[in-house]
mmCIF file of C-alpha atoms and ligand atoms in Angstrom:
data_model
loop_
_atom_site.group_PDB
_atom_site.id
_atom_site.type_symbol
_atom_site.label_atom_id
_atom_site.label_comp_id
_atom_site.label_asym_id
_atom_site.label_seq_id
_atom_site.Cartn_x
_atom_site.Cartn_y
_atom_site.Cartn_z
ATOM 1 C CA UNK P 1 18.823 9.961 7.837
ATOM 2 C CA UNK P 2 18.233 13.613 7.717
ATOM 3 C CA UNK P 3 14.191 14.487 6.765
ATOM 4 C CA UNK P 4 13.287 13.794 3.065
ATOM 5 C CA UNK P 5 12.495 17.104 1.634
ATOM 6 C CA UNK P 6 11.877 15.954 -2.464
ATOM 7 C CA UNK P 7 10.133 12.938 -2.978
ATOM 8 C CA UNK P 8 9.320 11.093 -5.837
ATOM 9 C CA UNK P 9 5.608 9.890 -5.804
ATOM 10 C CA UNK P 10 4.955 7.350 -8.596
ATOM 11 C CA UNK P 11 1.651 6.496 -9.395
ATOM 12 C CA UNK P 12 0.743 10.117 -8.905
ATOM 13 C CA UNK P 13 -2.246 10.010 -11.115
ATOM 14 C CA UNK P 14 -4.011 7.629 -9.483
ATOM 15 C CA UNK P 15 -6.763 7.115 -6.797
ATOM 16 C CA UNK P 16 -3.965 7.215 -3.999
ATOM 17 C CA UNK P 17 -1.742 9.274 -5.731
ATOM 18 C CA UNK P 18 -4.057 12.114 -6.038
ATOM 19 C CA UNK P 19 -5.381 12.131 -2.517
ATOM 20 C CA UNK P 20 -1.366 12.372 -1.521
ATOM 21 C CA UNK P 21 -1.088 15.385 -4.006
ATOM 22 C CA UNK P 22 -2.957 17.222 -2.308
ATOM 23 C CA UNK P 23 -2.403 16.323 1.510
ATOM 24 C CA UNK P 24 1.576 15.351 1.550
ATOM 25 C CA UNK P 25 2.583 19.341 0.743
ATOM 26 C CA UNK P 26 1.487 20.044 4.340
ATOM 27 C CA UNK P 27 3.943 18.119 5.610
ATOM 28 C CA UNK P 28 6.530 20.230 3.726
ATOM 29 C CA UNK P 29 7.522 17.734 0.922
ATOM 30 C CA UNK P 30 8.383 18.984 -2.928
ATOM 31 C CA UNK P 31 6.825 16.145 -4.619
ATOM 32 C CA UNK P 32 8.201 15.077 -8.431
ATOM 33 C CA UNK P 33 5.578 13.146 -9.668
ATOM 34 C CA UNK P 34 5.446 9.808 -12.046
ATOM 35 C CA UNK P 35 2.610 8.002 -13.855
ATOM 36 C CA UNK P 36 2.498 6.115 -17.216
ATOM 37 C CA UNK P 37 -1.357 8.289 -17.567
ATOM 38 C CA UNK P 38 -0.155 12.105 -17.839
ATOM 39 C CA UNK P 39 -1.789 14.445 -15.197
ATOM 40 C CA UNK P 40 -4.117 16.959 -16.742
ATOM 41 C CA UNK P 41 -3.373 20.224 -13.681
ATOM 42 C CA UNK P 42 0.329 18.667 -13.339
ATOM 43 C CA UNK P 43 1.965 19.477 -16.732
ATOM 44 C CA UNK P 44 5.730 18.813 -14.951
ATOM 45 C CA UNK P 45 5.187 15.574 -14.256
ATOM 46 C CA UNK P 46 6.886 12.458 -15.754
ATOM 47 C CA UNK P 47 4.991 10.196 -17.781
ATOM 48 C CA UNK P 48 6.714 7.405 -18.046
ATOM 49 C CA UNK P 49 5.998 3.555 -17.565
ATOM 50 C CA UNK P 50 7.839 1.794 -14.870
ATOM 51 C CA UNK P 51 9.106 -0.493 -17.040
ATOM 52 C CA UNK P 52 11.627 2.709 -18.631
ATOM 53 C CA UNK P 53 14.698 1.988 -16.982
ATOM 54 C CA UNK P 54 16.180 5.167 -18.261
ATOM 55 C CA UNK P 55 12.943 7.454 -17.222
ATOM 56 C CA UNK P 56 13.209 5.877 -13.980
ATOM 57 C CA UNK P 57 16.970 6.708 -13.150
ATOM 58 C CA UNK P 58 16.594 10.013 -14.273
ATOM 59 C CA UNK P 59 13.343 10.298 -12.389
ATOM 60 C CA UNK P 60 15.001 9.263 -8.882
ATOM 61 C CA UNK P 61 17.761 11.395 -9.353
ATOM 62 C CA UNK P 62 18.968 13.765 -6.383
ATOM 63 C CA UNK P 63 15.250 12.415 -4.651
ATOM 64 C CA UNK P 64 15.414 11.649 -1.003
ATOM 65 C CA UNK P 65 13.074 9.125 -0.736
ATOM 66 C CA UNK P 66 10.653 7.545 -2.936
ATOM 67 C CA UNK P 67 6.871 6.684 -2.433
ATOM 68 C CA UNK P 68 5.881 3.806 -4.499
ATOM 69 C CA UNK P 69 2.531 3.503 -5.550
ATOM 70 C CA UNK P 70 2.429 2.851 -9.080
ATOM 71 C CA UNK P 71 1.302 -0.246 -10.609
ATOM 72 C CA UNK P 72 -1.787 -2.970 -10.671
ATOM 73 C CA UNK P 73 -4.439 -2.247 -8.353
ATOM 74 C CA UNK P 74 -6.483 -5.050 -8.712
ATOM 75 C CA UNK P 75 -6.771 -8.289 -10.115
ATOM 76 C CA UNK P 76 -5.339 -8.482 -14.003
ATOM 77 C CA UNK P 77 -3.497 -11.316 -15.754
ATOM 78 C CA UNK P 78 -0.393 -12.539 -14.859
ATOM 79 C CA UNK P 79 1.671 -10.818 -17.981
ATOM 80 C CA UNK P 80 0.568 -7.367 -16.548
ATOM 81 C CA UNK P 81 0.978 -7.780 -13.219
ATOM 82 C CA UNK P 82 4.530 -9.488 -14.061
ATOM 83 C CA UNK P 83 5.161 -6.279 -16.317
ATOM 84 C CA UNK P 84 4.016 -3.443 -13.627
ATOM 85 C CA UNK P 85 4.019 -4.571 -10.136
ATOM 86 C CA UNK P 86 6.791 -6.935 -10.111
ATOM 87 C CA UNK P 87 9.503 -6.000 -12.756
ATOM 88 C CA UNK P 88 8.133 -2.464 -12.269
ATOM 89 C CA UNK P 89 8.940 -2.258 -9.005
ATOM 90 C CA UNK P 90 12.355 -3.994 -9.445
ATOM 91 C CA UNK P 91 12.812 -1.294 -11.911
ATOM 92 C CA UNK P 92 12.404 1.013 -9.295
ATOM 93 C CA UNK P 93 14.875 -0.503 -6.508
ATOM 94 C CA UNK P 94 17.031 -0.967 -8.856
ATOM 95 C CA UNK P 95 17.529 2.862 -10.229
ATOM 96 C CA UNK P 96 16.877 3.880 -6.411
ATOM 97 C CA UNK P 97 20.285 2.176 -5.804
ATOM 98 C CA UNK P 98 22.666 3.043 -8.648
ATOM 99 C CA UNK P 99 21.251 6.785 -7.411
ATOM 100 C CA UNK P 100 21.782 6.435 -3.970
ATOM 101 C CA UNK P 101 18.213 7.259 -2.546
ATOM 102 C CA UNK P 102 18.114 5.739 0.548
ATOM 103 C CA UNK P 103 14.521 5.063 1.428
ATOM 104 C CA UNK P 104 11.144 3.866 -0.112
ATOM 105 C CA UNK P 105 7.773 3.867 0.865
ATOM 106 C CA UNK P 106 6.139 0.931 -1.032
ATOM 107 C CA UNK P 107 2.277 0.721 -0.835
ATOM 108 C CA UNK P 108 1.639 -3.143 0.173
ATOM 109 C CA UNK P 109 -1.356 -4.403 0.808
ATOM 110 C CA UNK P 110 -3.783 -6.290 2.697
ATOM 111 C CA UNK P 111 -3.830 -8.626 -0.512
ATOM 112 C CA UNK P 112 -0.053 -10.169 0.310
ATOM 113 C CA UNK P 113 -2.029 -11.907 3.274
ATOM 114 C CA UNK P 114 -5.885 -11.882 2.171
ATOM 115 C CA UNK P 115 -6.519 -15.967 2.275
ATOM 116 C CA UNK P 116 -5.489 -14.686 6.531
ATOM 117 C CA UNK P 117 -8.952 -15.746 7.993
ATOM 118 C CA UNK P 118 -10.563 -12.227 9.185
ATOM 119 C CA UNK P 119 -10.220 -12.247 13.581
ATOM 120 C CA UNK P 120 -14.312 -12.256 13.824
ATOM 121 C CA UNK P 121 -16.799 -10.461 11.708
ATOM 122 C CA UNK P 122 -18.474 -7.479 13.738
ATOM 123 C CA UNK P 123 -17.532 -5.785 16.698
ATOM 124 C CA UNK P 124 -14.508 -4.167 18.521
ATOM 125 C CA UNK P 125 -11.591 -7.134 18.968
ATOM 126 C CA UNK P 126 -10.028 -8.415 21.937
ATOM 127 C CA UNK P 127 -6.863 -6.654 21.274
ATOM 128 C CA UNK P 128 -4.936 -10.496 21.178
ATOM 129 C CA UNK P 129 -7.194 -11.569 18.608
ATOM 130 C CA UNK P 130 -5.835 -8.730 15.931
ATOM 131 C CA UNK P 131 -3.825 -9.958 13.093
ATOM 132 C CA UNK P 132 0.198 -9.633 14.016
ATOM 133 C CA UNK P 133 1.979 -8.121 11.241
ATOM 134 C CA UNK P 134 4.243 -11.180 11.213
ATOM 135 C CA UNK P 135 1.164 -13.335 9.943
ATOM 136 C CA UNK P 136 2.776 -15.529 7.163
ATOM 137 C CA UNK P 137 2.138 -14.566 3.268
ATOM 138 C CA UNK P 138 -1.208 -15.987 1.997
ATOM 139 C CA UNK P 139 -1.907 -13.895 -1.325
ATOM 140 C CA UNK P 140 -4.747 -14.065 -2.680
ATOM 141 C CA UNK P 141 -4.618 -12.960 -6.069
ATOM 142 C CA UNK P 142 -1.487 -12.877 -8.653
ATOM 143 C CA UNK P 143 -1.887 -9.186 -7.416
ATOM 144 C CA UNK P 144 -1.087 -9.832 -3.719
ATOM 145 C CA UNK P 145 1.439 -12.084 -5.140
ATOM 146 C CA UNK P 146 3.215 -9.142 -6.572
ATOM 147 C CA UNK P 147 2.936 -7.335 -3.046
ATOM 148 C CA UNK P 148 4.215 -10.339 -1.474
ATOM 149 C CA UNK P 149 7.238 -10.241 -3.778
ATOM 150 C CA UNK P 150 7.853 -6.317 -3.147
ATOM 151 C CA UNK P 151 7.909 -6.471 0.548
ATOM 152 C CA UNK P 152 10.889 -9.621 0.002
ATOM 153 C CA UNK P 153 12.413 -7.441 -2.459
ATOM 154 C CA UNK P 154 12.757 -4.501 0.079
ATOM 155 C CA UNK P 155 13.911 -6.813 2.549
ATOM 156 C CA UNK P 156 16.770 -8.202 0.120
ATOM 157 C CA UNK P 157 17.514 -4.558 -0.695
ATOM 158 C CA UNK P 158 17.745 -3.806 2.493
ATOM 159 C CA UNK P 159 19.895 -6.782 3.963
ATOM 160 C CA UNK P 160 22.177 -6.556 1.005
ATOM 161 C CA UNK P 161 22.592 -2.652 -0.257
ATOM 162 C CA UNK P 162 21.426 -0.973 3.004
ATOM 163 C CA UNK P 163 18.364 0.513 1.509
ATOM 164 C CA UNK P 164 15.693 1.261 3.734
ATOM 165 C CA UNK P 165 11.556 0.732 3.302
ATOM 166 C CA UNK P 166 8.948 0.636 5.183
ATOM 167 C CA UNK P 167 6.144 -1.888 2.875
ATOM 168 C CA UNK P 168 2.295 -0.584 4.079
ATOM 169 C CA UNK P 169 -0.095 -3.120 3.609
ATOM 170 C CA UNK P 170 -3.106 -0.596 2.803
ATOM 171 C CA UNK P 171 -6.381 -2.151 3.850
ATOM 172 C CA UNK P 172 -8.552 0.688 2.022
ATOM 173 C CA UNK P 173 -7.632 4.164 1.417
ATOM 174 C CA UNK P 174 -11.061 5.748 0.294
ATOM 175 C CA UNK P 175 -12.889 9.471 1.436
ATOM 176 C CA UNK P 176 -15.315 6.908 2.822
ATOM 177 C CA UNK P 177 -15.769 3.280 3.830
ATOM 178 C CA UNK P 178 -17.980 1.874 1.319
ATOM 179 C CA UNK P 179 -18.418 -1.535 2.537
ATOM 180 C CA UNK P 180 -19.191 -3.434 5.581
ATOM 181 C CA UNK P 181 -15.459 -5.333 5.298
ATOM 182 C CA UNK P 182 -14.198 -1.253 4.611
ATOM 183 C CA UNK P 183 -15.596 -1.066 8.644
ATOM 184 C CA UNK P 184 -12.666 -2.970 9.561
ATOM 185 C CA UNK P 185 -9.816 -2.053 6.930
ATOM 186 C CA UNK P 186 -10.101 1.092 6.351
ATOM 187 C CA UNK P 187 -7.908 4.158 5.970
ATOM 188 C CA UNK P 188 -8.971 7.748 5.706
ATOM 189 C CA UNK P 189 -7.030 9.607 3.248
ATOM 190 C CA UNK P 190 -5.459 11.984 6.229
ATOM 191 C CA UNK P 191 -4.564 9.038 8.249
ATOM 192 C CA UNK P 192 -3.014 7.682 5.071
ATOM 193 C CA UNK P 193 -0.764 10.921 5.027
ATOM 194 C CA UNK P 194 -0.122 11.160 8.731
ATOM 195 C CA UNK P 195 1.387 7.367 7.998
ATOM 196 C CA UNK P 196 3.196 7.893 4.801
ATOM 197 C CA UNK P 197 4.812 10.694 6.600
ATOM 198 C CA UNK P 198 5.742 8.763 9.636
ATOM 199 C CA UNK P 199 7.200 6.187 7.140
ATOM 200 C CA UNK P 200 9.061 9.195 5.698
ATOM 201 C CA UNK P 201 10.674 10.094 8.654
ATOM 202 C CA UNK P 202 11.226 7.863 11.184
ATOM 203 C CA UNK P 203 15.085 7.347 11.979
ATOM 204 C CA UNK P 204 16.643 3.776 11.223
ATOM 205 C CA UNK P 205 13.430 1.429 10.102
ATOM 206 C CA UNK P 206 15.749 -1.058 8.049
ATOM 207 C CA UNK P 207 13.018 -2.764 5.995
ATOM 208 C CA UNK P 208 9.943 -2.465 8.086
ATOM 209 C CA UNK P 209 6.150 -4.061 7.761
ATOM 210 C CA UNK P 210 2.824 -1.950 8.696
ATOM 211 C CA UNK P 211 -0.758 -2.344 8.650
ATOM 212 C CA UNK P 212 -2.171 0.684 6.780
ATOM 213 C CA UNK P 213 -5.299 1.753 8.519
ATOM 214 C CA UNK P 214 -7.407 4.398 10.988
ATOM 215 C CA UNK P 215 -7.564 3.189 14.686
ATOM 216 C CA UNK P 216 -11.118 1.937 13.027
ATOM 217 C CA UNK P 217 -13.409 0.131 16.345
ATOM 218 C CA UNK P 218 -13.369 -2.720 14.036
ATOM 219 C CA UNK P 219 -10.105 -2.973 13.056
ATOM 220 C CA UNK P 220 -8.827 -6.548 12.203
ATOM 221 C CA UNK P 221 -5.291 -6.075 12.614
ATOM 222 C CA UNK P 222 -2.250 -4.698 14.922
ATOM 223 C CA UNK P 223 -1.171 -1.245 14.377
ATOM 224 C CA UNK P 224 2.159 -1.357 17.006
ATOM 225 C CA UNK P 225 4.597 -1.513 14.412
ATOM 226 C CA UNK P 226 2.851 1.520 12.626
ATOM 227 C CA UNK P 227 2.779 3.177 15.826
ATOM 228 C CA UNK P 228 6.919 2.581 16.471
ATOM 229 C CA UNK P 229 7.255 5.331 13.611
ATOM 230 C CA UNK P 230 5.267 7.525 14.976
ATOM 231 C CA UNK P 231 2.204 7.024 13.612
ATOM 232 C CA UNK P 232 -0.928 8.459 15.243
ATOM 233 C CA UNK P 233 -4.182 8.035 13.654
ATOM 234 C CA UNK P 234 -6.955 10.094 14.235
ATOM 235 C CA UNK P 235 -9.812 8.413 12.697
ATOM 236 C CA UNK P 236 -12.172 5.545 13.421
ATOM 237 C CA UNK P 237 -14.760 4.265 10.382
ATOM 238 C CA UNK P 238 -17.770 3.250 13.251
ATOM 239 C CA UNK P 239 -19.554 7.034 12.925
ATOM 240 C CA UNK P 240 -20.211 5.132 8.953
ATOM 241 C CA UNK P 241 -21.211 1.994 10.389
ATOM 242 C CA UNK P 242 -24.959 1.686 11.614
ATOM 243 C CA UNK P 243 -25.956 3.193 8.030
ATOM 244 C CA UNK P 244 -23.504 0.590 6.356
ATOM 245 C CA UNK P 245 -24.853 -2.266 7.992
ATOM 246 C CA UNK P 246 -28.354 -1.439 7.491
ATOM 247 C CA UNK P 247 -27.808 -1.527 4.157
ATOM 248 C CA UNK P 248 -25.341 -4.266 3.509
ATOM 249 C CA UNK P 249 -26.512 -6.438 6.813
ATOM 250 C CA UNK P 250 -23.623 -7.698 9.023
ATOM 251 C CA UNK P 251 -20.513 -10.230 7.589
ATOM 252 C CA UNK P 252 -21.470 -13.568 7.388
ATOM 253 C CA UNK P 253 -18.771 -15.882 8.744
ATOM 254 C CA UNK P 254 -20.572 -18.311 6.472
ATOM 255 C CA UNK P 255 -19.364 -16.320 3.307
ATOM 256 C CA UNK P 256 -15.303 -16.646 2.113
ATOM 257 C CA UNK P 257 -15.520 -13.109 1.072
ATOM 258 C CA UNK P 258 -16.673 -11.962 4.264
ATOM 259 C CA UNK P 259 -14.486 -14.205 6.382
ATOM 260 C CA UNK P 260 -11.111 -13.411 5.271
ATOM 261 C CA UNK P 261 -8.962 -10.204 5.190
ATOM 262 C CA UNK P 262 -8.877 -10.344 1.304
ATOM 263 C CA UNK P 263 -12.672 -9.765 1.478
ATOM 264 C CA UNK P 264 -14.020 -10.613 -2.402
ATOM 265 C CA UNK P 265 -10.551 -10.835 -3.722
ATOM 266 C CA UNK P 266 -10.430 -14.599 -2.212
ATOM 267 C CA UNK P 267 -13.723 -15.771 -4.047
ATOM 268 C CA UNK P 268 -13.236 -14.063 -7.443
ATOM 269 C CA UNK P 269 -13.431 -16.318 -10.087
ATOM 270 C CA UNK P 270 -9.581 -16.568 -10.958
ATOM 271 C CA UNK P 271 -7.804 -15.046 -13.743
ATOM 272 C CA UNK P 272 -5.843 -17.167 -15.108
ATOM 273 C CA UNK P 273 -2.874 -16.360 -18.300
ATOM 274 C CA UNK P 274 -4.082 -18.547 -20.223
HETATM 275 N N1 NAD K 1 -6.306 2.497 -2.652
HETATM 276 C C1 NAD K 1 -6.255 1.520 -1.778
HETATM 277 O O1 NAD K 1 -7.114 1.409 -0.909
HETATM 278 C C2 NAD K 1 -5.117 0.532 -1.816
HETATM 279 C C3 NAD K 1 -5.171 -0.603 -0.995
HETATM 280 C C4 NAD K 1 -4.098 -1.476 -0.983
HETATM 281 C C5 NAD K 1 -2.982 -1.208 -1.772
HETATM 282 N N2 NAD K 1 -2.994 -0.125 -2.585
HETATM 283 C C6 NAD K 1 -1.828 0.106 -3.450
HETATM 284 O O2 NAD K 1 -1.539 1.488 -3.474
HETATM 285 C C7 NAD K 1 -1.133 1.891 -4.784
HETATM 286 C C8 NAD K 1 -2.041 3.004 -5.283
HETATM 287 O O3 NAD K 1 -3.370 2.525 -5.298
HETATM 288 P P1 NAD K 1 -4.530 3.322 -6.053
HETATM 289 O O4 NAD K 1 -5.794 2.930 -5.427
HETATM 290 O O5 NAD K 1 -4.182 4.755 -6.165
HETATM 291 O O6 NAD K 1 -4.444 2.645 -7.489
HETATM 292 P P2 NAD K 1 -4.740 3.287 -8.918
HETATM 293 O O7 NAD K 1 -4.963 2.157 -9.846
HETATM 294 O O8 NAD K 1 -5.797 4.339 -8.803
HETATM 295 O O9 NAD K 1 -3.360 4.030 -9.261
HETATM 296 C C9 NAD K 1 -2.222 3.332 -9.680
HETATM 297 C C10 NAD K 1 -1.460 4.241 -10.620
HETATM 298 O O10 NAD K 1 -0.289 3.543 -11.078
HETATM 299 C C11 NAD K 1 -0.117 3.838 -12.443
HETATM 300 N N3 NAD K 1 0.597 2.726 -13.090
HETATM 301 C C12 NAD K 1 0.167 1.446 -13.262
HETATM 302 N N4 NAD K 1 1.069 0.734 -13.935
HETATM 303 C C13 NAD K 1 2.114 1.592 -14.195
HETATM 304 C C14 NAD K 1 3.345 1.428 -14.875
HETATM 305 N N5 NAD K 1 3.691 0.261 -15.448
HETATM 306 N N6 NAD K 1 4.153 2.500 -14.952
HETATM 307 C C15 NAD K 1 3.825 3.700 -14.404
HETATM 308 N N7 NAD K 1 2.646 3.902 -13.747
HETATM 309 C C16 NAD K 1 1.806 2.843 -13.654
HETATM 310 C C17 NAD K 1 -1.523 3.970 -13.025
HETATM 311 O O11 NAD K 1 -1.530 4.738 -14.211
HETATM 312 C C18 NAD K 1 -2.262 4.627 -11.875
HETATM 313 O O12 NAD K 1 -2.317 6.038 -12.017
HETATM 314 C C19 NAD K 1 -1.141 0.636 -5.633
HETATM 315 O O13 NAD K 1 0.145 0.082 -5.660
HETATM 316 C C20 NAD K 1 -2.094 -0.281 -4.899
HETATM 317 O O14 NAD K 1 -1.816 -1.638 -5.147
HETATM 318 C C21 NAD K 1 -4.028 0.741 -2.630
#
């Protein structure tokens, strides 16, 4: 596949989105952008929901590649996250391959496998203790359960139509780690470009799984198949730890929200539809 040049970043107006506004252009992309909420300094992009079948074609017209990260970020009913994360996103495969685009980027996360019991809380991992990115699907929320059903949906589109992905499951894409759980998840906003880019690029990655993160000290999961793109990451969350931990005290292997990869997502009260 020759080097995507115009890609079409959905979800532009959000947390993620914006952070890749501004850091993806270095890497030589034209980005069109897509939200649902219109962009105030970004008058040319398309507002459109995902569920616009007709916005979307139009939208992934003459793209070569697509970066996917519109939809539910968090926890929400079952209607809405049916609406935007699953049908949304079959919305999106499905206009990607009556067009022809032959690779997406589709933002995953760490909530497809958060009931995954965390390796240990604390300190730098024997490197056979990190999670394999083979680990079975153990979502967490109906939100992971819509991740869960985009990375099988990438896989059937690639096994049957040939079209590529690589599915990131982000652990947290912030300026900052925030939390003492962020220590070991985290992903700072450049590595999440250097990644995105890799994912981009890289020649011939059928439909591929990564862990989204830094090389953090305290990471909690295996970065090789990140790596096989090309990925590189340059940063490591410890420098924020010692004032983190004084504040927040160390995980408590006692506490569900501490011991599992899903962090507070598996002890939430759920939400059910009804
Ligand atoms: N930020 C993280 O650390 C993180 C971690 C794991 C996974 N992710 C995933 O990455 C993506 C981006 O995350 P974020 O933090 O920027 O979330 P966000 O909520 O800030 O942004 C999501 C964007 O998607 C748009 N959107 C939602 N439903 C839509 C629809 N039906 N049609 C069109 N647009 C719609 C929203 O308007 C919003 O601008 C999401 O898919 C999220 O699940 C993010």
């Amino acid at each position: 596949m020759p080097a995507p040049r115009t890609v079409l970043l959905t979800g532009a107006a959000g947390g993620l989105g914006t952070l890749m506004r501004s850091l993806l252009p270095e890497y030589g992309y034209t980005l069109r952008l897509f939200d649902v909420r219109p962009i105030e300094d970004a008058p040319e992009a398309i507002t459109a929901d995902l569920t616009d079948k007709e916005a979307l074609r139009e939208a992934v017209r003459g793209v070569d590649a697509v970066l996917h990260l519109a939809g539910i970020s968090l926890e929400a009913p079952f209607e809405k996250i049916l609406r935007s994360n699953i049908e949304g996103t079959y919305n999106l495969y499905e206009a990607a391959r009556l067009e022809g685009v032959p690779r997406i980027v589709f933002a995953s996360s760490n909530h497809a496998v958060g009931f995954t019991p965390a390796p240990r809380a604390g300190t730098p991992l024997d490197p056979s203790a990190l999670i394999p990115i083979d680990t079975p699907h153990r979502p967490d929320t109906f939100y992971g359960l819509s991740k869960c059903f985009g990375e099988d949906l990438a896989q059937l589109y690639w096994d049957k139509h040939g079209l590529e992905t690589v599915s990131v499951r982000i652990g947290s894409c912030f300026p900052e780690p925030t939390g003492v759980r962020m220590l070991s998840v985290w992903m700072s906003p450049a590595d999440g470009a250097r990644l995105f880019h890799a994912a981009l690029t890289a020649e011939e990655v059928g439909h591929t799984v990564v862990h989204g993160s830094s090389a953090n000290t305290r990471l909690w999961w295996d970065l090789t198949s990140a790596r096989a793109l090309g990925y590189e990451p340059q940063d490591d969350s410890e420098p924020y730890a010692e004032k983190l931990i004084a504040e927040q005290g160390e995980l408590d292997p006692e506490n569900p929200a501490h011991s599992h990869l899903g962090g507070h997502f598996v002890s939430d009260p759920p939400i059910w539809p009804y």
